[in-house]
Amino acid sequence: RWFTHFYVVSVLWNGFLLSCLFRAEFLGESFPSWIQDMHHALGRDSQSKDTGNEHFSALLVLSLLWLHSCRRLAECLWTSVFSSGVIHIVQYCFGLGYYIAVGSTVLCQVPTNVRNGKKLSVQICWYHIIGVMMYIWASLHQHRCLAILANLRKSRSGKVVSLSHSVPFGDWFESVSCPHYFAELLIYVSMAITLGIHNVTWWCVVMYVLFNQALAAVLCHEFYQKNFSSYPKHRKAFIPLV
């Protein structure tokens, strides 16, 4: 249940970054000096060639990341039913740092001062449309799967009656043991597409999410197989058919 803290931090921090980027792009305001210092420390050349699509893509992805954090926070507060399991302090601290770093990573994909006070000219490209559609599709499935997991611990009236684990069925659970982890990967892939596909930095983020979610999925899959003798043998751990 302490995962909730991650999304509180993400909503507040990435919401702040989104506000800064929005004001810079549409109102012509400058970034705070400490953000410009952060860009300089990370090696982003402030005199890089100005491309409108690059700026709009970053704004769009930061918006998607913030919306994702808002939804996950709402699900932690009102949908999910958590067990009495605990989280390791190292994992907890790393998670807090991750959600601060990931929003900063998006912001650092564009220089801080190349617009010179000019407002953003919005140019919607094909990869923006595909990325956003994939994001919505994956987000809907992730929410459905999390709701299925929560309902396993509730009565028909919605009252929590158990904190034990049960075998889930329905939606993507028919193919994999952890479809909510698979949906998380697809959400980050959709952001990579929205950034224009060629952004190497964000693909590194996607690779991190892939390995992180795959490890968690394999452990969960093995738990199901060990504790439920009738667990469906055709289900994979993480990615369908893999």
PDB file of C-alpha atoms in Angstrom:
ATOM      1  CA  ARG A   1       0.000   0.000   0.000  1.00  0.00           C
ATOM      2  CA  TRP A   2       2.977   2.316   0.323  1.00  0.00           C
ATOM      3  CA  PHE A   3       3.141   2.375  -3.479  1.00  0.00           C
ATOM      4  CA  THR A   4       0.529   5.088  -2.984  1.00  0.00           C
ATOM      5  CA  HIS A   5       3.346   7.375  -1.823  1.00  0.00           C
ATOM      6  CA  PHE A   6       5.065   7.001  -5.188  1.00  0.00           C
ATOM      7  CA  TYR A   7       2.056   8.356  -7.032  1.00  0.00           C
ATOM      8  CA  VAL A   8       1.507  11.196  -4.573  1.00  0.00           C
ATOM      9  CA  VAL A   9       5.088  12.324  -5.228  1.00  0.00           C
ATOM     10  CA  SER A  10       4.666  11.826  -8.978  1.00  0.00           C
ATOM     11  CA  VAL A  11       1.412  13.786  -9.176  1.00  0.00           C
ATOM     12  CA  LEU A  12       2.894  16.719  -7.255  1.00  0.00           C
ATOM     13  CA  TRP A  13       6.375  16.771  -8.838  1.00  0.00           C
ATOM     14  CA  ASN A  14       5.421  15.986 -12.431  1.00  0.00           C
ATOM     15  CA  GLY A  15       2.431  18.282 -12.155  1.00  0.00           C
ATOM     16  CA  PHE A  16       4.841  21.064 -11.207  1.00  0.00           C
ATOM     17  CA  LEU A  17       7.160  20.246 -14.136  1.00  0.00           C
ATOM     18  CA  LEU A  18       4.187  20.122 -16.486  1.00  0.00           C
ATOM     19  CA  SER A  19       3.078  23.549 -15.273  1.00  0.00           C
ATOM     20  CA  CYS A  20       6.571  24.960 -15.853  1.00  0.00           C
ATOM     21  CA  LEU A  21       6.768  23.495 -19.345  1.00  0.00           C
ATOM     22  CA  PHE A  22       3.249  24.657 -20.239  1.00  0.00           C
ATOM     23  CA  ARG A  23       3.991  28.233 -19.168  1.00  0.00           C
ATOM     24  CA  ALA A  24       7.286  28.195 -21.036  1.00  0.00           C
ATOM     25  CA  GLU A  25       5.787  26.885 -24.274  1.00  0.00           C
ATOM     26  CA  PHE A  26       2.455  28.729 -24.416  1.00  0.00           C
ATOM     27  CA  LEU A  27       3.109  31.872 -22.368  1.00  0.00           C
ATOM     28  CA  GLY A  28       6.749  32.408 -23.308  1.00  0.00           C
ATOM     29  CA  GLU A  29       7.935  32.382 -19.682  1.00  0.00           C
ATOM     30  CA  SER A  30      11.404  31.216 -18.705  1.00  0.00           C
ATOM     31  CA  PHE A  31      12.118  28.066 -16.738  1.00  0.00           C
ATOM     32  CA  PRO A  32      13.202  28.573 -13.116  1.00  0.00           C
ATOM     33  CA  SER A  33      16.973  29.004 -12.893  1.00  0.00           C
ATOM     34  CA  TRP A  34      17.448  25.744 -10.970  1.00  0.00           C
ATOM     35  CA  ILE A  35      15.747  23.793 -13.775  1.00  0.00           C
ATOM     36  CA  GLN A  36      18.071  25.408 -16.303  1.00  0.00           C
ATOM     37  CA  ASP A  37      20.988  24.455 -14.055  1.00  0.00           C
ATOM     38  CA  MET A  38      19.705  20.875 -14.004  1.00  0.00           C
ATOM     39  CA  HIS A  39      19.589  20.832 -17.802  1.00  0.00           C
ATOM     40  CA  HIS A  40      23.127  22.140 -17.974  1.00  0.00           C
ATOM     41  CA  ALA A  41      24.329  19.514 -15.472  1.00  0.00           C
ATOM     42  CA  LEU A  42      22.745  16.762 -17.545  1.00  0.00           C
ATOM     43  CA  GLY A  43      24.529  18.002 -20.661  1.00  0.00           C
ATOM     44  CA  ARG A  44      21.553  19.313 -22.619  1.00  0.00           C
ATOM     45  CA  ASP A  45      22.852  21.990 -25.007  1.00  0.00           C
ATOM     46  CA  SER A  46      20.675  25.064 -24.647  1.00  0.00           C
ATOM     47  CA  GLN A  47      21.682  26.178 -28.123  1.00  0.00           C
ATOM     48  CA  SER A  48      20.413  23.010 -29.805  1.00  0.00           C
ATOM     49  CA  LYS A  49      18.352  23.363 -32.929  1.00  0.00           C
ATOM     50  CA  ASP A  50      14.796  24.365 -32.085  1.00  0.00           C
ATOM     51  CA  THR A  51      12.173  21.935 -33.357  1.00  0.00           C
ATOM     52  CA  GLY A  52       8.515  22.598 -32.590  1.00  0.00           C
ATOM     53  CA  ASN A  53       7.615  18.913 -32.731  1.00  0.00           C
ATOM     54  CA  GLU A  54      10.264  18.068 -30.155  1.00  0.00           C
ATOM     55  CA  HIS A  55       8.793  20.593 -27.718  1.00  0.00           C
ATOM     56  CA  PHE A  56       5.188  19.552 -28.297  1.00  0.00           C
ATOM     57  CA  SER A  57       6.096  15.858 -27.997  1.00  0.00           C
ATOM     58  CA  ALA A  58       7.750  16.453 -24.625  1.00  0.00           C
ATOM     59  CA  LEU A  59       4.756  18.455 -23.417  1.00  0.00           C
ATOM     60  CA  LEU A  60       2.392  15.705 -24.534  1.00  0.00           C
ATOM     61  CA  VAL A  61       4.426  12.909 -22.909  1.00  0.00           C
ATOM     62  CA  LEU A  62       4.769  14.806 -19.637  1.00  0.00           C
ATOM     63  CA  SER A  63       0.981  15.272 -19.684  1.00  0.00           C
ATOM     64  CA  LEU A  64       0.475  11.537 -20.260  1.00  0.00           C
ATOM     65  CA  LEU A  65       2.899  10.696 -17.455  1.00  0.00           C
ATOM     66  CA  TRP A  66       1.067  13.014 -15.062  1.00  0.00           C
ATOM     67  CA  LEU A  67      -2.338  11.585 -16.042  1.00  0.00           C
ATOM     68  CA  HIS A  68      -0.970   8.069 -15.566  1.00  0.00           C
ATOM     69  CA  SER A  69       0.196   9.006 -12.067  1.00  0.00           C
ATOM     70  CA  CYS A  70      -3.196  10.553 -11.242  1.00  0.00           C
ATOM     71  CA  ARG A  71      -5.023   7.407 -12.350  1.00  0.00           C
ATOM     72  CA  ARG A  72      -2.694   5.092 -10.456  1.00  0.00           C
ATOM     73  CA  LEU A  73      -3.061   7.234  -7.324  1.00  0.00           C
ATOM     74  CA  ALA A  74      -6.846   7.066  -7.615  1.00  0.00           C
ATOM     75  CA  GLU A  75      -6.680   3.284  -8.075  1.00  0.00           C
ATOM     76  CA  CYS A  76      -4.453   2.898  -5.015  1.00  0.00           C
ATOM     77  CA  LEU A  77      -6.868   4.947  -2.922  1.00  0.00           C
ATOM     78  CA  TRP A  78     -10.216   3.654  -4.156  1.00  0.00           C
ATOM     79  CA  THR A  79      -9.834   0.502  -6.266  1.00  0.00           C
ATOM     80  CA  SER A  80      -7.027  -1.757  -5.062  1.00  0.00           C
ATOM     81  CA  VAL A  81      -7.311  -3.927  -1.955  1.00  0.00           C
ATOM     82  CA  PHE A  82      -3.826  -4.397  -0.525  1.00  0.00           C
ATOM     83  CA  SER A  83      -2.642  -7.336   1.542  1.00  0.00           C
ATOM     84  CA  SER A  84      -0.485  -7.053   4.646  1.00  0.00           C
ATOM     85  CA  GLY A  85       2.686  -7.383   2.559  1.00  0.00           C
ATOM     86  CA  VAL A  86       5.562  -4.977   3.151  1.00  0.00           C
ATOM     87  CA  ILE A  87       8.046  -3.203   0.900  1.00  0.00           C
ATOM     88  CA  HIS A  88      11.815  -3.144   1.358  1.00  0.00           C
ATOM     89  CA  ILE A  89      13.161   0.253   2.401  1.00  0.00           C
ATOM     90  CA  VAL A  90      15.641   0.251  -0.510  1.00  0.00           C
ATOM     91  CA  GLN A  91      12.849  -0.413  -3.005  1.00  0.00           C
ATOM     92  CA  TYR A  92      10.743   2.290  -1.351  1.00  0.00           C
ATOM     93  CA  CYS A  93      13.475   4.935  -1.585  1.00  0.00           C
ATOM     94  CA  PHE A  94      14.335   3.922  -5.142  1.00  0.00           C
ATOM     95  CA  GLY A  95      10.662   4.175  -6.152  1.00  0.00           C
ATOM     96  CA  LEU A  96      10.386   7.708  -4.800  1.00  0.00           C
ATOM     97  CA  GLY A  97      13.544   8.712  -6.670  1.00  0.00           C
ATOM     98  CA  TYR A  98      12.351   7.040  -9.864  1.00  0.00           C
ATOM     99  CA  TYR A  99       9.161   9.067 -10.153  1.00  0.00           C
ATOM    100  CA  ILE A 100      11.115  12.272  -9.618  1.00  0.00           C
ATOM    101  CA  ALA A 101      13.736  11.267 -12.195  1.00  0.00           C
ATOM    102  CA  VAL A 102      11.347  10.065 -14.897  1.00  0.00           C
ATOM    103  CA  GLY A 103       9.505  13.392 -15.184  1.00  0.00           C
ATOM    104  CA  SER A 104      12.805  15.262 -15.197  1.00  0.00           C
ATOM    105  CA  THR A 105      13.948  12.949 -17.993  1.00  0.00           C
ATOM    106  CA  VAL A 106      11.031  14.054 -20.157  1.00  0.00           C
ATOM    107  CA  LEU A 107      11.689  17.720 -19.438  1.00  0.00           C
ATOM    108  CA  CYS A 108      15.359  17.340 -20.344  1.00  0.00           C
ATOM    109  CA  GLN A 109      14.486  16.172 -23.858  1.00  0.00           C
ATOM    110  CA  VAL A 110      14.099  19.807 -24.915  1.00  0.00           C
ATOM    111  CA  PRO A 111      16.439  22.778 -24.323  1.00  0.00           C
ATOM    112  CA  THR A 112      15.236  25.292 -21.747  1.00  0.00           C
ATOM    113  CA  ASN A 113      15.808  28.588 -23.543  1.00  0.00           C
ATOM    114  CA  VAL A 114      15.865  28.013 -27.305  1.00  0.00           C
ATOM    115  CA  ARG A 115      12.390  29.438 -27.836  1.00  0.00           C
ATOM    116  CA  ASN A 116      13.534  32.918 -26.788  1.00  0.00           C
ATOM    117  CA  GLY A 117      10.086  33.918 -25.616  1.00  0.00           C
ATOM    118  CA  LYS A 118       8.247  32.601 -28.682  1.00  0.00           C
ATOM    119  CA  LYS A 119       5.081  30.624 -28.046  1.00  0.00           C
ATOM    120  CA  LEU A 120       4.790  27.003 -29.115  1.00  0.00           C
ATOM    121  CA  SER A 121       3.390  26.196 -32.535  1.00  0.00           C
ATOM    122  CA  VAL A 122       1.471  22.938 -32.135  1.00  0.00           C
ATOM    123  CA  GLN A 123       2.070  20.415 -34.928  1.00  0.00           C
ATOM    124  CA  ILE A 124       0.277  17.108 -34.433  1.00  0.00           C
ATOM    125  CA  CYS A 125       2.053  14.221 -36.207  1.00  0.00           C
ATOM    126  CA  TRP A 126       1.090  10.627 -36.900  1.00  0.00           C
ATOM    127  CA  TYR A 127       3.223   9.311 -34.042  1.00  0.00           C
ATOM    128  CA  HIS A 128       1.396  11.579 -31.576  1.00  0.00           C
ATOM    129  CA  ILE A 129      -1.936  10.032 -32.598  1.00  0.00           C
ATOM    130  CA  ILE A 130      -0.664   6.447 -32.505  1.00  0.00           C
ATOM    131  CA  GLY A 131       1.104   6.990 -29.181  1.00  0.00           C
ATOM    132  CA  VAL A 132      -1.920   8.536 -27.478  1.00  0.00           C
ATOM    133  CA  MET A 133      -4.272   5.840 -28.808  1.00  0.00           C
ATOM    134  CA  MET A 134      -1.940   3.099 -27.560  1.00  0.00           C
ATOM    135  CA  TYR A 135      -1.669   4.884 -24.203  1.00  0.00           C
ATOM    136  CA  ILE A 136      -5.456   5.001 -23.787  1.00  0.00           C
ATOM    137  CA  TRP A 137      -5.848   1.360 -24.853  1.00  0.00           C
ATOM    138  CA  ALA A 138      -3.179   0.093 -22.440  1.00  0.00           C
ATOM    139  CA  SER A 139      -4.458   2.295 -19.598  1.00  0.00           C
ATOM    140  CA  LEU A 140      -8.002   0.964 -19.946  1.00  0.00           C
ATOM    141  CA  HIS A 141      -6.796  -2.632 -19.823  1.00  0.00           C
ATOM    142  CA  GLN A 142      -4.550  -1.935 -16.848  1.00  0.00           C
ATOM    143  CA  HIS A 143      -7.477  -0.451 -14.937  1.00  0.00           C
ATOM    144  CA  ARG A 144      -9.707  -3.412 -15.797  1.00  0.00           C
ATOM    145  CA  CYS A 145      -7.072  -5.892 -14.614  1.00  0.00           C
ATOM    146  CA  LEU A 146      -6.503  -4.013 -11.355  1.00  0.00           C
ATOM    147  CA  ALA A 147     -10.263  -3.968 -10.790  1.00  0.00           C
ATOM    148  CA  ILE A 148     -10.396  -7.757 -11.375  1.00  0.00           C
ATOM    149  CA  LEU A 149      -7.673  -8.269  -8.759  1.00  0.00           C
ATOM    150  CA  ALA A 150      -9.469  -6.029  -6.270  1.00  0.00           C
ATOM    151  CA  ASN A 151     -12.814  -7.776  -6.797  1.00  0.00           C
ATOM    152  CA  LEU A 152     -11.252 -11.109  -5.828  1.00  0.00           C
ATOM    153  CA  ARG A 153     -11.103  -9.766  -2.283  1.00  0.00           C
ATOM    154  CA  LYS A 154     -14.573  -8.227  -2.247  1.00  0.00           C
ATOM    155  CA  SER A 155     -18.107  -9.520  -1.938  1.00  0.00           C
ATOM    156  CA  ARG A 156     -20.736  -8.712  -4.527  1.00  0.00           C
ATOM    157  CA  SER A 157     -21.749  -5.733  -2.413  1.00  0.00           C
ATOM    158  CA  GLY A 158     -18.207  -4.365  -2.656  1.00  0.00           C
ATOM    159  CA  LYS A 159     -17.192  -5.109   0.936  1.00  0.00           C
ATOM    160  CA  VAL A 160     -13.663  -6.438   1.509  1.00  0.00           C
ATOM    161  CA  VAL A 161     -13.997 -10.013   2.793  1.00  0.00           C
ATOM    162  CA  SER A 162     -10.467 -11.402   2.332  1.00  0.00           C
ATOM    163  CA  LEU A 163      -6.851 -10.346   1.881  1.00  0.00           C
ATOM    164  CA  SER A 164      -5.696 -13.715   0.565  1.00  0.00           C
ATOM    165  CA  HIS A 165      -4.586 -14.427  -3.002  1.00  0.00           C
ATOM    166  CA  SER A 166      -6.899 -16.043  -5.553  1.00  0.00           C
ATOM    167  CA  VAL A 167      -6.589 -16.949  -9.214  1.00  0.00           C
ATOM    168  CA  PRO A 168      -7.826 -14.083 -11.429  1.00  0.00           C
ATOM    169  CA  PHE A 169      -9.763 -14.600 -14.662  1.00  0.00           C
ATOM    170  CA  GLY A 170     -10.964 -12.274 -17.402  1.00  0.00           C
ATOM    171  CA  ASP A 171      -9.496  -9.655 -19.747  1.00  0.00           C
ATOM    172  CA  TRP A 172      -5.739 -10.174 -20.318  1.00  0.00           C
ATOM    173  CA  PHE A 173      -5.529 -12.575 -17.372  1.00  0.00           C
ATOM    174  CA  GLU A 174      -6.585 -15.264 -19.827  1.00  0.00           C
ATOM    175  CA  SER A 175      -3.168 -14.951 -21.505  1.00  0.00           C
ATOM    176  CA  VAL A 176      -0.709 -13.866 -18.799  1.00  0.00           C
ATOM    177  CA  SER A 177      -0.412 -13.933 -15.025  1.00  0.00           C
ATOM    178  CA  CYS A 178       0.415 -10.224 -14.700  1.00  0.00           C
ATOM    179  CA  PRO A 179      -1.335  -8.259 -17.456  1.00  0.00           C
ATOM    180  CA  HIS A 180      -1.229  -5.068 -15.372  1.00  0.00           C
ATOM    181  CA  TYR A 181       2.584  -5.231 -15.601  1.00  0.00           C
ATOM    182  CA  PHE A 182       2.379  -5.850 -19.347  1.00  0.00           C
ATOM    183  CA  ALA A 183       0.048  -2.857 -19.681  1.00  0.00           C
ATOM    184  CA  GLU A 184       2.572  -0.745 -17.759  1.00  0.00           C
ATOM    185  CA  LEU A 185       5.219  -1.645 -20.330  1.00  0.00           C
ATOM    186  CA  LEU A 186       2.859  -0.754 -23.183  1.00  0.00           C
ATOM    187  CA  ILE A 187       2.136   2.611 -21.568  1.00  0.00           C
ATOM    188  CA  TYR A 188       5.844   3.474 -21.557  1.00  0.00           C
ATOM    189  CA  VAL A 189       6.232   2.196 -25.117  1.00  0.00           C
ATOM    190  CA  SER A 190       3.342   4.476 -26.132  1.00  0.00           C
ATOM    191  CA  MET A 191       5.234   7.429 -24.648  1.00  0.00           C
ATOM    192  CA  ALA A 192       8.332   6.441 -26.625  1.00  0.00           C
ATOM    193  CA  ILE A 193       6.213   6.497 -29.784  1.00  0.00           C
ATOM    194  CA  THR A 194       4.734   9.866 -28.815  1.00  0.00           C
ATOM    195  CA  LEU A 195       8.255  11.296 -28.439  1.00  0.00           C
ATOM    196  CA  GLY A 196       8.881  10.405 -32.066  1.00  0.00           C
ATOM    197  CA  ILE A 197      10.177   6.813 -31.773  1.00  0.00           C
ATOM    198  CA  HIS A 198      13.837   7.840 -32.194  1.00  0.00           C
ATOM    199  CA  ASN A 199      14.392   9.159 -28.667  1.00  0.00           C
ATOM    200  CA  VAL A 200      17.152   6.882 -27.312  1.00  0.00           C
ATOM    201  CA  THR A 201      16.921   8.254 -23.773  1.00  0.00           C
ATOM    202  CA  TRP A 202      13.275   7.282 -23.374  1.00  0.00           C
ATOM    203  CA  TRP A 203      13.884   3.842 -24.863  1.00  0.00           C
ATOM    204  CA  CYS A 204      16.375   3.355 -22.017  1.00  0.00           C
ATOM    205  CA  VAL A 205      13.503   4.123 -19.641  1.00  0.00           C
ATOM    206  CA  VAL A 206      11.377   1.572 -21.503  1.00  0.00           C
ATOM    207  CA  MET A 207      14.116  -1.051 -21.113  1.00  0.00           C
ATOM    208  CA  TYR A 208      14.252  -0.386 -17.377  1.00  0.00           C
ATOM    209  CA  VAL A 209      10.470  -0.830 -17.130  1.00  0.00           C
ATOM    210  CA  LEU A 210      10.704  -4.026 -19.196  1.00  0.00           C
ATOM    211  CA  PHE A 211      13.250  -5.684 -16.903  1.00  0.00           C
ATOM    212  CA  ASN A 212      11.659  -4.368 -13.708  1.00  0.00           C
ATOM    213  CA  GLN A 213       8.139  -5.516 -14.596  1.00  0.00           C
ATOM    214  CA  ALA A 214       9.361  -8.805 -16.093  1.00  0.00           C
ATOM    215  CA  LEU A 215      11.156  -9.727 -12.868  1.00  0.00           C
ATOM    216  CA  ALA A 216       8.098  -8.932 -10.762  1.00  0.00           C
ATOM    217  CA  ALA A 217       5.859 -10.849 -13.176  1.00  0.00           C
ATOM    218  CA  VAL A 218       8.033 -13.982 -13.132  1.00  0.00           C
ATOM    219  CA  LEU A 219       8.059 -14.013  -9.316  1.00  0.00           C
ATOM    220  CA  CYS A 220       4.279 -13.591  -9.254  1.00  0.00           C
ATOM    221  CA  HIS A 221       3.816 -16.278 -11.918  1.00  0.00           C
ATOM    222  CA  GLU A 222       5.905 -18.740  -9.923  1.00  0.00           C
ATOM    223  CA  PHE A 223       3.874 -17.926  -6.805  1.00  0.00           C
ATOM    224  CA  TYR A 224       0.634 -18.767  -8.618  1.00  0.00           C
ATOM    225  CA  GLN A 225       2.048 -22.024  -9.971  1.00  0.00           C
ATOM    226  CA  LYS A 226       3.383 -23.063  -6.555  1.00  0.00           C
ATOM    227  CA  ASN A 227       0.256 -22.276  -4.554  1.00  0.00           C
ATOM    228  CA  PHE A 228      -2.532 -23.228  -6.997  1.00  0.00           C
ATOM    229  CA  SER A 229      -2.304 -26.750  -8.430  1.00  0.00           C
ATOM    230  CA  SER A 230      -5.053 -26.048 -10.973  1.00  0.00           C
ATOM    231  CA  TYR A 231      -3.474 -22.849 -12.239  1.00  0.00           C
ATOM    232  CA  PRO A 232      -3.952 -22.549 -16.045  1.00  0.00           C
ATOM    233  CA  LYS A 233      -0.859 -24.015 -17.694  1.00  0.00           C
ATOM    234  CA  HIS A 234      -1.222 -22.010 -20.912  1.00  0.00           C
ATOM    235  CA  ARG A 235      -0.690 -18.678 -19.164  1.00  0.00           C
ATOM    236  CA  LYS A 236       2.646 -16.950 -19.601  1.00  0.00           C
ATOM    237  CA  ALA A 237       4.183 -14.758 -16.934  1.00  0.00           C
ATOM    238  CA  PHE A 238       4.370 -11.350 -18.571  1.00  0.00           C
ATOM    239  CA  ILE A 239       4.054 -11.085 -22.350  1.00  0.00           C
ATOM    240  CA  PRO A 240       1.442 -13.127 -24.255  1.00  0.00           C
ATOM    241  CA  LEU A 241       2.884 -16.142 -26.084  1.00  0.00           C
ATOM    242  CA  VAL A 242       6.404 -15.437 -24.754  1.00  0.00           C
TER     243      VAL A 242
END
